[in-house]
Amino acid sequence: MSLAPRTLALGVLATGMLMTVLDGSIVTVALPAIQNDLGFSPAALSWVVNAYLIAFGSLLLLAGRLGDLIGRKRMFLAGTGLFTAASLLAGVAGSPAVLIAARFLQGAGSAMASAVSLGILVTLYAEPRERARAIAVFSFTGAAGASLGQVLGGVLTDALDWHWIFFINLPIGLAALAVAVPVLPADRGRGLAAGADVIGAALVTGGLMTGIYTVVEVETYGWTSPHTLGLGALALALLAAFAVRQATAANPLMPPRVLRSRSVAGANAVQVLMVAALFSFQVLVALYLQKVLGYGAAATGLAMLPAAAVIGAVSLGVSARLIGRFGERAVLLTGLVLLIGVLGLLTRVPVQANYVVDLLPVMLLAAGFGLALPALTTLGMSDAGEDDAGLASGLFNTTQQVGMALGVAVLSTLAASRTDALLAGGSGRAEALTGGYRLAFAVGTGLLVAALAVAATVLRRTPAPGPAPRGTVSPAAAVRAAGGRAGRPAATPRG
């Protein structure tokens, strides 16, 4: 494929990722307007977010594997089409039930498209330097999209109304489909007979859906309630049965070889911890700005814009060069140290904060995410061959969503409990809210320290790139070669 079609293909994949990430964050600032307009109860309002998370997180692994079997292009097109149609339904929704159903369908469409995006990318870009640049662009859209979503959500909600946070997806989705049809590489897949493990698919989808539902409902039922313990045990049983099934099935949905790579397993473990911790930055900082400092929706988004800017600058400007010179592990560790500084500073945030003094340094340290995510993406997709690229992509996205769900459940519950305790002790509302957020930031800092420990002990130092196995082009070698010193030999793909 020539340069121009591949560039367009990368643009389509990045656009799909951007829509997915934006849709996960753009809704948060519009929830009060949605509640007032459609008459959501406080308990039901959370399902505007939860319906999307449950569908998205539980279907990623299945969608990734099906993309390998029936064709990743087909899966991407079907997912983008479903997401676009569901966005229209969400925009015209006139009742809570319709909006929640539309959000579930949006999550399903996003899972289908995003599960195979990285798989398409790593097979589309075989030349190491080109692949390194492509991974940097793709990582940037994921890293900066959440902050941009809050800006866009605030502006659209204030300037128009909440319906437009969904209508904005229509021209983007239709344009992505129009470009994707001619430029994405056609692949027929291996065929369902090569891995159509229906029992395994039912077990993993049921286990993930039950587990994510249990986690997002913790705030309602509590950690030790029969509801949480019972459904949590059921989710673990289903996932354990899935693991047993994959070890014995003739054509497993997720071949055990995928997790035998120390880099892949370690990168996914680090991602769960990192994403769970950074929920407190993405969401709780926005709540702090609005509920404690009195910012409006648009002002909140603009206040967080510096974080998106530095993440983008680091992702696109320096991450590939640093990875090429020092290796993925070293860059990941550096990024995690900077992120520990982000949440560490937030544990001391005052009730009457000055943005320039107390919050702007935090936003600038978020550059660590621009270092950590490209390195983590490279490691998470390492050793992904042609037959398993979609599955590796789906697995990487699944651990991201599991981490997000855990972050929502743990950190928001801790913040709310601490706030209630301070209110009961006679503290003012702003002081109590700030105390709750500080606790969540402290726990998030601990999660990042744990991620740093896992990365330092599990992930090995990456050696100089060598010849890849036939049919496999390691993204790790690709990024190293792209940023390496002049004259340093690059890995040459074979097969």
Short mmCIF file of C-alpha atoms in Angstrom, two decimals:
data_model
loop_
_atom_site.label_atom_id
_atom_site.label_comp_id
_atom_site.label_asym_id
_atom_site.label_seq_id
_atom_site.Cartn_x
_atom_site.Cartn_y
_atom_site.Cartn_z
CA MET A 1 0.00 0.00 0.00
CA SER A 2 1.40 3.43 -0.96
CA LEU A 3 2.06 6.24 1.48
CA ALA A 4 -1.11 8.30 0.91
CA PRO A 5 -3.63 5.45 1.42
CA ARG A 6 -1.75 4.28 4.51
CA THR A 7 -1.76 7.81 5.90
CA LEU A 8 -5.51 7.98 5.32
CA ALA A 9 -5.90 4.57 6.95
CA LEU A 10 -4.00 5.77 10.01
CA GLY A 11 -6.23 8.83 10.09
CA VAL A 12 -9.32 6.62 10.05
CA LEU A 13 -8.01 4.42 12.87
CA ALA A 14 -7.01 7.46 14.95
CA THR A 15 -10.41 9.04 14.33
CA GLY A 16 -12.13 5.88 15.50
CA MET A 17 -10.05 5.86 18.67
CA LEU A 18 -10.71 9.56 19.22
CA MET A 19 -14.47 9.06 18.94
CA THR A 20 -14.33 6.20 21.43
CA VAL A 21 -12.29 8.13 23.99
CA LEU A 22 -14.25 11.34 23.50
CA ASP A 23 -17.52 9.51 23.98
CA GLY A 24 -16.29 8.12 27.28
CA SER A 25 -15.52 11.59 28.68
CA ILE A 26 -17.71 14.04 26.80
CA VAL A 27 -20.80 12.83 28.66
CA THR A 28 -19.46 13.51 32.16
CA VAL A 29 -19.81 17.30 32.05
CA ALA A 30 -23.31 17.07 30.51
CA LEU A 31 -24.83 14.72 33.10
CA PRO A 32 -26.58 17.48 35.13
CA ALA A 33 -28.25 18.84 31.97
CA ILE A 34 -29.31 15.33 30.90
CA GLN A 35 -30.77 14.66 34.34
CA ASN A 36 -32.79 17.87 34.35
CA ASP A 37 -34.09 17.40 30.81
CA LEU A 38 -35.05 13.71 30.87
CA GLY A 39 -35.96 13.37 34.55
CA PHE A 40 -33.33 10.81 35.51
CA SER A 41 -33.30 9.74 39.15
CA PRO A 42 -29.87 10.10 40.82
CA ALA A 43 -29.42 6.31 40.81
CA ALA A 44 -30.45 5.90 37.18
CA LEU A 45 -28.25 8.77 35.96
CA SER A 46 -25.09 6.73 36.49
CA TRP A 47 -26.32 4.29 33.84
CA VAL A 48 -25.73 6.90 31.14
CA VAL A 49 -22.05 6.14 31.79
CA ASN A 50 -22.33 2.55 33.07
CA ALA A 51 -24.29 1.19 30.08
CA TYR A 52 -21.49 2.30 27.78
CA LEU A 53 -18.74 0.97 30.03
CA ILE A 54 -20.35 -2.45 30.48
CA ALA A 55 -20.95 -3.04 26.78
CA PHE A 56 -17.57 -1.68 25.76
CA GLY A 57 -15.47 -3.46 28.36
CA SER A 58 -17.17 -6.84 28.08
CA LEU A 59 -17.15 -7.15 24.28
CA LEU A 60 -13.61 -6.02 23.44
CA LEU A 61 -11.90 -9.39 23.77
CA LEU A 62 -14.57 -11.20 21.76
CA ALA A 63 -14.60 -8.50 19.07
CA GLY A 64 -10.82 -8.59 18.76
CA ARG A 65 -10.75 -12.34 18.23
CA LEU A 66 -13.68 -12.25 15.80
CA GLY A 67 -11.79 -9.61 13.84
CA ASP A 68 -8.91 -12.06 13.41
CA LEU A 69 -11.34 -14.72 12.23
CA ILE A 70 -13.78 -12.86 9.94
CA GLY A 71 -11.60 -9.89 8.97
CA ARG A 72 -10.52 -6.86 10.97
CA LYS A 73 -11.73 -4.41 8.31
CA ARG A 74 -15.23 -5.89 8.42
CA MET A 75 -15.27 -5.63 12.20
CA PHE A 76 -14.07 -2.01 12.16
CA LEU A 77 -16.67 -0.97 9.58
CA ALA A 78 -19.51 -2.74 11.39
CA GLY A 79 -18.51 -1.24 14.73
CA THR A 80 -18.17 2.30 13.36
CA GLY A 81 -21.55 2.00 11.63
CA LEU A 82 -23.26 0.75 14.80
CA PHE A 83 -21.64 3.49 16.91
CA THR A 84 -22.74 6.20 14.47
CA ALA A 85 -26.34 4.94 14.32
CA ALA A 86 -26.48 4.62 18.12
CA SER A 87 -25.20 8.22 18.45
CA LEU A 88 -28.17 9.41 16.42
CA LEU A 89 -30.51 7.42 18.67
CA ALA A 90 -28.88 8.91 21.77
CA GLY A 91 -29.19 12.42 20.38
CA VAL A 92 -32.94 12.13 19.77
CA ALA A 93 -33.65 10.18 22.97
CA GLY A 94 -36.66 11.50 24.81
CA SER A 95 -36.65 9.16 27.79
CA PRO A 96 -34.09 7.62 30.15
CA ALA A 97 -34.72 4.10 28.80
CA VAL A 98 -34.01 5.09 25.19
CA LEU A 99 -30.83 6.97 26.13
CA ILE A 100 -29.51 4.07 28.22
CA ALA A 101 -30.22 1.60 25.39
CA ALA A 102 -28.47 3.90 22.91
CA ARG A 103 -25.46 4.18 25.19
CA PHE A 104 -25.24 0.37 25.42
CA LEU A 105 -25.28 0.15 21.61
CA GLN A 106 -22.64 2.88 21.42
CA GLY A 107 -20.45 0.84 23.74
CA ALA A 108 -20.92 -2.27 21.61
CA GLY A 109 -20.03 -0.39 18.42
CA SER A 110 -16.98 1.18 20.04
CA ALA A 111 -15.82 -2.24 21.22
CA MET A 112 -16.10 -3.70 17.72
CA ALA A 113 -14.14 -0.86 16.11
CA SER A 114 -11.47 -0.20 18.74
CA ALA A 115 -10.79 -3.88 19.45
CA VAL A 116 -9.21 -4.33 16.02
CA SER A 117 -7.70 -0.87 15.47
CA LEU A 118 -4.27 -1.64 16.92
CA GLY A 119 -4.31 -4.99 15.14
CA ILE A 120 -4.85 -3.25 11.81
CA LEU A 121 -2.14 -0.72 12.60
CA VAL A 122 0.62 -3.18 13.46
CA THR A 123 -0.06 -5.23 10.33
CA LEU A 124 -0.48 -2.17 8.08
CA TYR A 125 2.87 -0.60 9.03
CA ALA A 126 5.59 -3.20 8.58
CA GLU A 127 8.52 -0.79 8.17
CA PRO A 128 9.91 -0.01 11.65
CA ARG A 129 10.24 3.77 11.41
CA GLU A 130 6.78 4.21 9.89
CA ARG A 131 5.23 1.96 12.49
CA ALA A 132 6.85 3.94 15.30
CA ARG A 133 5.31 7.16 14.02
CA ALA A 134 1.94 5.48 13.59
CA ILE A 135 1.96 4.19 17.17
CA ALA A 136 2.84 7.69 18.41
CA VAL A 137 -0.13 9.20 16.56
CA PHE A 138 -2.50 6.49 17.77
CA SER A 139 -1.29 6.81 21.35
CA PHE A 140 -1.74 10.57 21.23
CA THR A 141 -5.40 10.27 20.30
CA GLY A 142 -6.01 7.98 23.25
CA ALA A 143 -4.01 10.05 25.72
CA ALA A 144 -5.37 13.49 24.83
CA GLY A 145 -8.89 12.49 23.83
CA ALA A 146 -10.26 12.37 27.38
CA SER A 147 -9.24 15.94 28.16
CA LEU A 148 -10.47 17.18 24.78
CA GLY A 149 -13.78 15.44 25.44
CA GLN A 150 -14.32 17.43 28.59
CA VAL A 151 -13.57 20.68 26.75
CA LEU A 152 -15.87 19.80 23.85
CA GLY A 153 -18.60 18.50 26.15
CA GLY A 154 -18.58 21.69 28.18
CA VAL A 155 -18.63 23.96 25.13
CA LEU A 156 -21.42 22.06 23.34
CA THR A 157 -23.55 21.80 26.49
CA ASP A 158 -23.22 25.50 27.31
CA ALA A 159 -23.49 26.83 23.75
CA LEU A 160 -26.18 24.47 22.39
CA ASP A 161 -27.56 21.63 24.53
CA TRP A 162 -26.62 18.09 25.61
CA HIS A 163 -28.10 16.48 22.47
CA TRP A 164 -25.15 17.82 20.46
CA ILE A 165 -22.58 15.82 22.39
CA PHE A 166 -24.05 12.85 20.49
CA PHE A 167 -24.94 14.55 17.20
CA ILE A 168 -21.31 15.61 16.79
CA ASN A 169 -20.46 11.94 16.19
CA LEU A 170 -22.63 11.71 13.05
CA PRO A 171 -20.49 13.64 10.53
CA ILE A 172 -17.29 12.21 12.03
CA GLY A 173 -18.57 8.63 11.90
CA LEU A 174 -19.95 8.94 8.35
CA ALA A 175 -16.71 10.51 7.12
CA ALA A 176 -14.68 7.75 8.79
CA LEU A 177 -16.80 5.09 7.08
CA ALA A 178 -16.52 6.76 3.67
CA VAL A 179 -12.72 6.89 3.90
CA ALA A 180 -12.29 3.49 5.59
CA VAL A 181 -13.96 1.47 2.83
CA PRO A 182 -11.33 2.20 0.16
CA VAL A 183 -8.22 2.70 2.30
CA LEU A 184 -8.26 0.06 5.03
CA PRO A 185 -6.51 -3.14 3.92
CA ALA A 186 -8.87 -5.95 3.03
CA ASP A 187 -8.34 -9.11 5.06
CA ARG A 188 -10.46 -12.22 4.89
CA GLY A 189 -9.47 -13.52 8.30
CA ARG A 190 -8.68 -17.10 9.19
CA GLY A 191 -12.31 -18.22 9.15
CA LEU A 192 -14.55 -19.09 12.07
CA ALA A 193 -13.39 -22.70 11.97
CA ALA A 194 -9.95 -21.56 13.12
CA GLY A 195 -11.18 -20.36 16.48
CA ALA A 196 -14.96 -20.24 16.77
CA ASP A 197 -15.01 -21.21 20.44
CA VAL A 198 -18.67 -20.48 21.18
CA ILE A 199 -18.48 -21.78 24.75
CA GLY A 200 -15.36 -19.75 25.47
CA ALA A 201 -16.95 -16.65 23.95
CA ALA A 202 -20.02 -17.02 26.15
CA LEU A 203 -17.92 -17.57 29.28
CA VAL A 204 -15.58 -14.60 28.80
CA THR A 205 -18.32 -12.19 27.68
CA GLY A 206 -20.58 -13.23 30.54
CA GLY A 207 -17.75 -13.05 33.05
CA LEU A 208 -16.57 -9.61 31.94
CA MET A 209 -20.08 -8.20 31.72
CA THR A 210 -21.00 -9.53 35.18
CA GLY A 211 -17.72 -8.33 36.67
CA ILE A 212 -17.90 -4.82 35.24
CA TYR A 213 -21.57 -4.51 36.23
CA THR A 214 -20.66 -5.57 39.77
CA VAL A 215 -17.86 -3.05 40.01
CA VAL A 216 -19.81 -0.07 38.68
CA GLU A 217 -22.69 -0.83 41.09
CA VAL A 218 -20.46 -0.98 44.17
CA GLU A 219 -21.29 2.63 45.05
CA THR A 220 -24.97 1.67 45.24
CA TYR A 221 -24.75 -1.64 47.08
CA GLY A 222 -21.42 -1.48 48.97
CA TRP A 223 -18.41 -3.78 48.84
CA THR A 224 -19.65 -6.35 51.37
CA SER A 225 -23.29 -6.60 50.29
CA PRO A 226 -24.71 -9.95 49.10
CA HIS A 227 -25.29 -8.33 45.70
CA THR A 228 -21.61 -7.42 45.26
CA LEU A 229 -20.16 -10.59 46.78
CA GLY A 230 -22.56 -12.91 44.94
CA LEU A 231 -22.14 -11.38 41.49
CA GLY A 232 -18.41 -10.94 42.06
CA ALA A 233 -18.09 -14.65 42.82
CA LEU A 234 -20.14 -15.49 39.71
CA ALA A 235 -17.89 -13.29 37.53
CA LEU A 236 -14.75 -14.94 38.89
CA ALA A 237 -16.24 -18.40 38.36
CA LEU A 238 -17.09 -17.61 34.72
CA LEU A 239 -13.63 -16.20 34.03
CA ALA A 240 -11.98 -19.19 35.73
CA ALA A 241 -14.07 -21.53 33.58
CA PHE A 242 -12.99 -19.53 30.53
CA ALA A 243 -9.32 -19.98 31.49
CA VAL A 244 -9.80 -23.74 31.86
CA ARG A 245 -11.65 -23.87 28.56
CA GLN A 246 -8.83 -22.04 26.72
CA ALA A 247 -6.27 -24.54 28.03
CA THR A 248 -8.27 -27.50 26.70
CA ALA A 249 -10.20 -26.30 23.63
CA ALA A 250 -9.02 -27.41 20.20
CA ASN A 251 -9.55 -23.90 18.79
CA PRO A 252 -9.48 -21.56 21.79
CA LEU A 253 -10.83 -18.03 21.61
CA MET A 254 -7.68 -16.75 23.36
CA PRO A 255 -4.74 -19.10 22.76
CA PRO A 256 -2.61 -19.34 25.95
CA ARG A 257 0.48 -18.37 23.94
CA VAL A 258 -0.76 -14.76 23.86
CA LEU A 259 -0.16 -14.33 27.59
CA ARG A 260 3.13 -16.25 27.71
CA SER A 261 4.99 -13.12 26.66
CA ARG A 262 6.32 -11.45 29.78
CA SER A 263 6.11 -8.04 28.11
CA VAL A 264 2.47 -8.51 27.08
CA ALA A 265 1.34 -9.81 30.48
CA GLY A 266 3.32 -7.18 32.38
CA ALA A 267 2.14 -4.31 30.18
CA ASN A 268 -1.50 -5.27 30.65
CA ALA A 269 -1.05 -5.55 34.43
CA VAL A 270 0.59 -2.11 34.56
CA GLN A 271 -2.21 -0.66 32.46
CA VAL A 272 -4.94 -1.84 34.87
CA LEU A 273 -3.20 -0.09 37.78
CA MET A 274 -2.31 3.05 35.83
CA VAL A 275 -5.74 3.60 34.32
CA ALA A 276 -7.49 2.94 37.65
CA ALA A 277 -5.28 5.59 39.28
CA LEU A 278 -5.70 8.16 36.54
CA PHE A 279 -9.48 8.02 36.82
CA SER A 280 -8.99 10.30 39.83
CA PHE A 281 -7.21 12.80 37.60
CA GLN A 282 -9.64 12.72 34.68
CA VAL A 283 -12.92 12.77 36.61
CA LEU A 284 -12.31 13.85 40.20
CA VAL A 285 -10.27 16.90 39.21
CA ALA A 286 -13.17 17.99 37.02
CA LEU A 287 -15.57 17.51 39.95
CA TYR A 288 -13.23 19.45 42.24
CA LEU A 289 -13.09 22.35 39.78
CA GLN A 290 -16.88 22.49 39.50
CA LYS A 291 -18.11 21.60 42.99
CA VAL A 292 -15.38 23.22 45.09
CA LEU A 293 -13.99 26.06 42.97
CA GLY A 294 -17.28 26.82 41.18
CA TYR A 295 -16.08 26.46 37.57
CA GLY A 296 -18.66 26.02 34.82
CA ALA A 297 -18.61 23.17 32.32
CA ALA A 298 -16.68 25.06 29.63
CA ALA A 299 -14.24 26.58 32.13
CA THR A 300 -13.55 23.14 33.58
CA GLY A 301 -12.67 21.79 30.16
CA LEU A 302 -10.40 24.74 29.40
CA ALA A 303 -8.68 24.42 32.79
CA MET A 304 -7.72 20.85 31.88
CA LEU A 305 -6.64 21.72 28.34
CA PRO A 306 -2.93 22.19 29.26
CA ALA A 307 -2.83 18.52 30.24
CA ALA A 308 -4.07 17.51 26.80
CA ALA A 309 -1.56 19.86 25.16
CA VAL A 310 1.52 18.51 26.97
CA ILE A 311 0.39 14.91 26.52
CA GLY A 312 0.06 15.50 22.79
CA ALA A 313 3.39 17.29 22.51
CA VAL A 314 5.25 14.51 24.33
CA SER A 315 3.43 11.66 22.55
CA LEU A 316 4.05 13.04 19.07
CA GLY A 317 7.31 14.89 19.62
CA VAL A 318 9.67 12.94 21.84
CA SER A 319 8.28 9.59 22.98
CA ALA A 320 9.43 7.55 19.96
CA ARG A 321 12.94 9.05 20.10
CA LEU A 322 13.29 8.34 23.80
CA ILE A 323 11.98 4.80 23.38
CA GLY A 324 14.43 4.24 20.55
CA ARG A 325 17.37 5.43 22.66
CA PHE A 326 16.53 4.09 26.11
CA GLY A 327 13.95 1.32 25.49
CA GLU A 328 10.26 0.99 26.31
CA ARG A 329 10.82 -0.04 29.93
CA ALA A 330 12.92 3.01 30.84
CA VAL A 331 10.49 5.44 29.20
CA LEU A 332 7.53 3.76 30.88
CA LEU A 333 9.19 4.02 34.30
CA THR A 334 9.95 7.72 33.74
CA GLY A 335 6.36 8.39 32.73
CA LEU A 336 5.03 6.61 35.80
CA VAL A 337 7.31 8.67 38.08
CA LEU A 338 5.91 11.88 36.58
CA LEU A 339 2.35 10.60 37.03
CA ILE A 340 3.08 9.80 40.68
CA GLY A 341 4.02 13.46 40.97
CA VAL A 342 0.66 14.48 39.45
CA LEU A 343 -1.47 12.67 42.02
CA GLY A 344 1.01 13.31 44.82
CA LEU A 345 0.60 17.07 44.37
CA LEU A 346 -3.17 16.70 44.28
CA THR A 347 -3.18 15.10 47.73
CA ARG A 348 -2.33 18.60 49.05
CA VAL A 349 -4.82 20.57 46.96
CA PRO A 350 -6.44 23.34 49.08
CA VAL A 351 -10.08 24.33 49.37
CA GLN A 352 -9.31 27.79 47.98
CA ALA A 353 -6.88 26.86 45.22
CA ASN A 354 -5.04 29.23 42.93
CA TYR A 355 -5.06 27.69 39.45
CA VAL A 356 -1.59 28.86 38.40
CA VAL A 357 0.09 27.89 41.68
CA ASP A 358 -1.83 24.77 42.73
CA LEU A 359 -3.19 23.20 39.53
CA LEU A 360 -1.18 24.26 36.49
CA PRO A 361 1.96 22.34 37.64
CA VAL A 362 -0.25 19.25 37.95
CA MET A 363 -1.51 19.68 34.39
CA LEU A 364 2.04 20.03 33.07
CA LEU A 365 3.28 16.91 34.88
CA ALA A 366 0.57 15.01 33.01
CA ALA A 367 3.17 14.88 30.23
CA GLY A 368 4.12 11.61 31.92
CA PHE A 369 1.09 10.02 30.31
CA GLY A 370 2.50 10.99 26.92
CA LEU A 371 5.60 8.98 27.78
CA ALA A 372 3.93 6.04 29.48
CA LEU A 373 1.14 5.26 27.02
CA PRO A 374 3.17 4.84 23.79
CA ALA A 375 5.69 2.65 25.64
CA LEU A 376 2.90 0.62 27.23
CA THR A 377 1.07 0.26 23.90
CA THR A 378 4.24 -0.99 22.25
CA LEU A 379 4.82 -3.57 24.98
CA GLY A 380 1.16 -4.62 25.02
CA MET A 381 1.26 -5.33 21.29
CA SER A 382 4.69 -6.94 21.27
CA ASP A 383 4.88 -10.39 19.67
CA ALA A 384 1.49 -9.87 17.99
CA GLY A 385 1.57 -11.86 14.77
CA GLU A 386 -0.80 -11.66 11.81
CA ASP A 387 -3.16 -14.29 13.25
CA ASP A 388 -3.41 -12.76 16.75
CA ALA A 389 -3.10 -9.00 16.19
CA GLY A 390 -6.82 -8.38 16.72
CA LEU A 391 -6.88 -10.49 19.87
CA ALA A 392 -3.83 -8.69 21.33
CA SER A 393 -5.49 -5.37 20.50
CA GLY A 394 -8.75 -6.45 22.14
CA LEU A 395 -6.92 -7.69 25.22
CA PHE A 396 -5.02 -4.41 25.62
CA ASN A 397 -8.23 -2.40 25.33
CA THR A 398 -10.04 -4.76 27.72
CA THR A 399 -7.52 -4.26 30.51
CA GLN A 400 -7.85 -0.52 29.97
CA GLN A 401 -11.61 -0.67 30.51
CA VAL A 402 -11.30 -2.99 33.51
CA GLY A 403 -8.88 -0.51 35.07
CA MET A 404 -11.26 2.35 34.40
CA ALA A 405 -14.20 0.49 35.96
CA LEU A 406 -12.13 -0.36 39.04
CA GLY A 407 -11.01 3.25 39.32
CA VAL A 408 -14.61 4.46 39.14
CA ALA A 409 -15.73 2.02 41.81
CA VAL A 410 -12.85 2.31 44.26
CA LEU A 411 -11.85 5.96 44.08
CA SER A 412 -15.30 7.50 43.79
CA THR A 413 -16.60 5.33 46.64
CA LEU A 414 -13.68 6.28 48.88
CA ALA A 415 -14.11 9.98 48.06
CA ALA A 416 -17.84 9.87 48.79
CA SER A 417 -17.37 7.99 52.07
CA ARG A 418 -14.70 10.42 53.27
CA THR A 419 -16.87 13.39 52.31
CA ASP A 420 -19.86 11.99 54.23
CA ALA A 421 -17.69 11.39 57.30
CA LEU A 422 -16.34 14.95 57.23
CA LEU A 423 -19.84 16.40 56.79
CA ALA A 424 -21.06 14.36 59.74
CA GLY A 425 -18.15 15.77 61.77
CA GLY A 426 -19.24 19.34 61.11
CA SER A 427 -17.00 20.31 58.17
CA GLY A 428 -18.31 22.65 55.51
CA ARG A 429 -19.34 21.22 52.15
CA ALA A 430 -16.34 22.54 50.20
CA GLU A 431 -13.93 21.33 52.87
CA ALA A 432 -15.58 17.92 53.05
CA LEU A 433 -15.54 17.48 49.27
CA THR A 434 -11.88 18.46 49.13
CA GLY A 435 -11.05 15.99 51.88
CA GLY A 436 -12.77 13.21 49.94
CA TYR A 437 -10.92 14.05 46.74
CA ARG A 438 -7.59 14.17 48.60
CA LEU A 439 -8.14 10.62 49.87
CA ALA A 440 -8.93 9.40 46.35
CA PHE A 441 -5.79 11.10 45.02
CA ALA A 442 -3.71 9.45 47.76
CA VAL A 443 -5.05 6.00 46.89
CA GLY A 444 -4.45 6.73 43.20
CA THR A 445 -0.86 7.62 44.04
CA GLY A 446 -0.51 4.23 45.73
CA LEU A 447 -1.84 2.48 42.62
CA LEU A 448 0.74 4.26 40.48
CA VAL A 449 3.51 3.24 42.88
CA ALA A 450 2.30 -0.35 42.50
CA ALA A 451 2.33 0.05 38.70
CA LEU A 452 5.90 1.35 38.92
CA ALA A 453 6.91 -1.68 41.00
CA VAL A 454 5.32 -4.12 38.53
CA ALA A 455 6.97 -2.40 35.57
CA ALA A 456 10.38 -2.40 37.28
CA THR A 457 10.26 -6.05 38.34
CA VAL A 458 8.21 -7.83 35.67
CA LEU A 459 9.23 -5.99 32.52
CA ARG A 460 12.76 -6.82 31.50
CA ARG A 461 15.23 -4.46 29.94
CA THR A 462 14.72 -4.61 26.21
CA PRO A 463 17.73 -5.88 24.25
CA ALA A 464 18.87 -4.58 20.92
CA PRO A 465 16.35 -5.59 18.25
CA GLY A 466 17.08 -8.79 16.42
CA PRO A 467 15.41 -10.71 13.62
CA ALA A 468 11.72 -11.28 14.17
CA PRO A 469 10.12 -14.70 13.85
CA ARG A 470 8.65 -15.35 10.47
CA GLY A 471 5.28 -13.64 10.13
CA THR A 472 5.84 -11.39 13.14
CA VAL A 473 7.10 -7.84 13.28
CA SER A 474 7.57 -6.75 16.87
CA PRO A 475 6.25 -3.24 17.60
CA ALA A 476 8.88 -2.99 20.31
CA ALA A 477 11.64 -3.41 17.76
CA ALA A 478 9.84 -0.97 15.48
CA VAL A 479 9.79 1.83 18.01
CA ARG A 480 13.39 1.20 19.07
CA ALA A 481 14.53 1.32 15.46
CA ALA A 482 12.60 4.53 14.75
CA GLY A 483 14.18 6.46 17.56
CA GLY A 484 17.59 4.82 17.58
CA ARG A 485 20.89 6.61 17.08
CA ALA A 486 22.22 7.18 13.62
CA GLY A 487 23.96 4.13 12.31
CA ARG A 488 22.26 1.75 14.75
CA PRO A 489 20.98 -1.35 12.92
CA ALA A 490 17.22 -1.70 12.70
CA ALA A 491 15.23 -4.91 12.82
CA THR A 492 14.21 -6.07 9.38
CA PRO A 493 10.78 -7.70 9.14
CA ARG A 494 10.73 -11.11 7.63
CA GLY A 495 8.00 -13.10 5.99
#
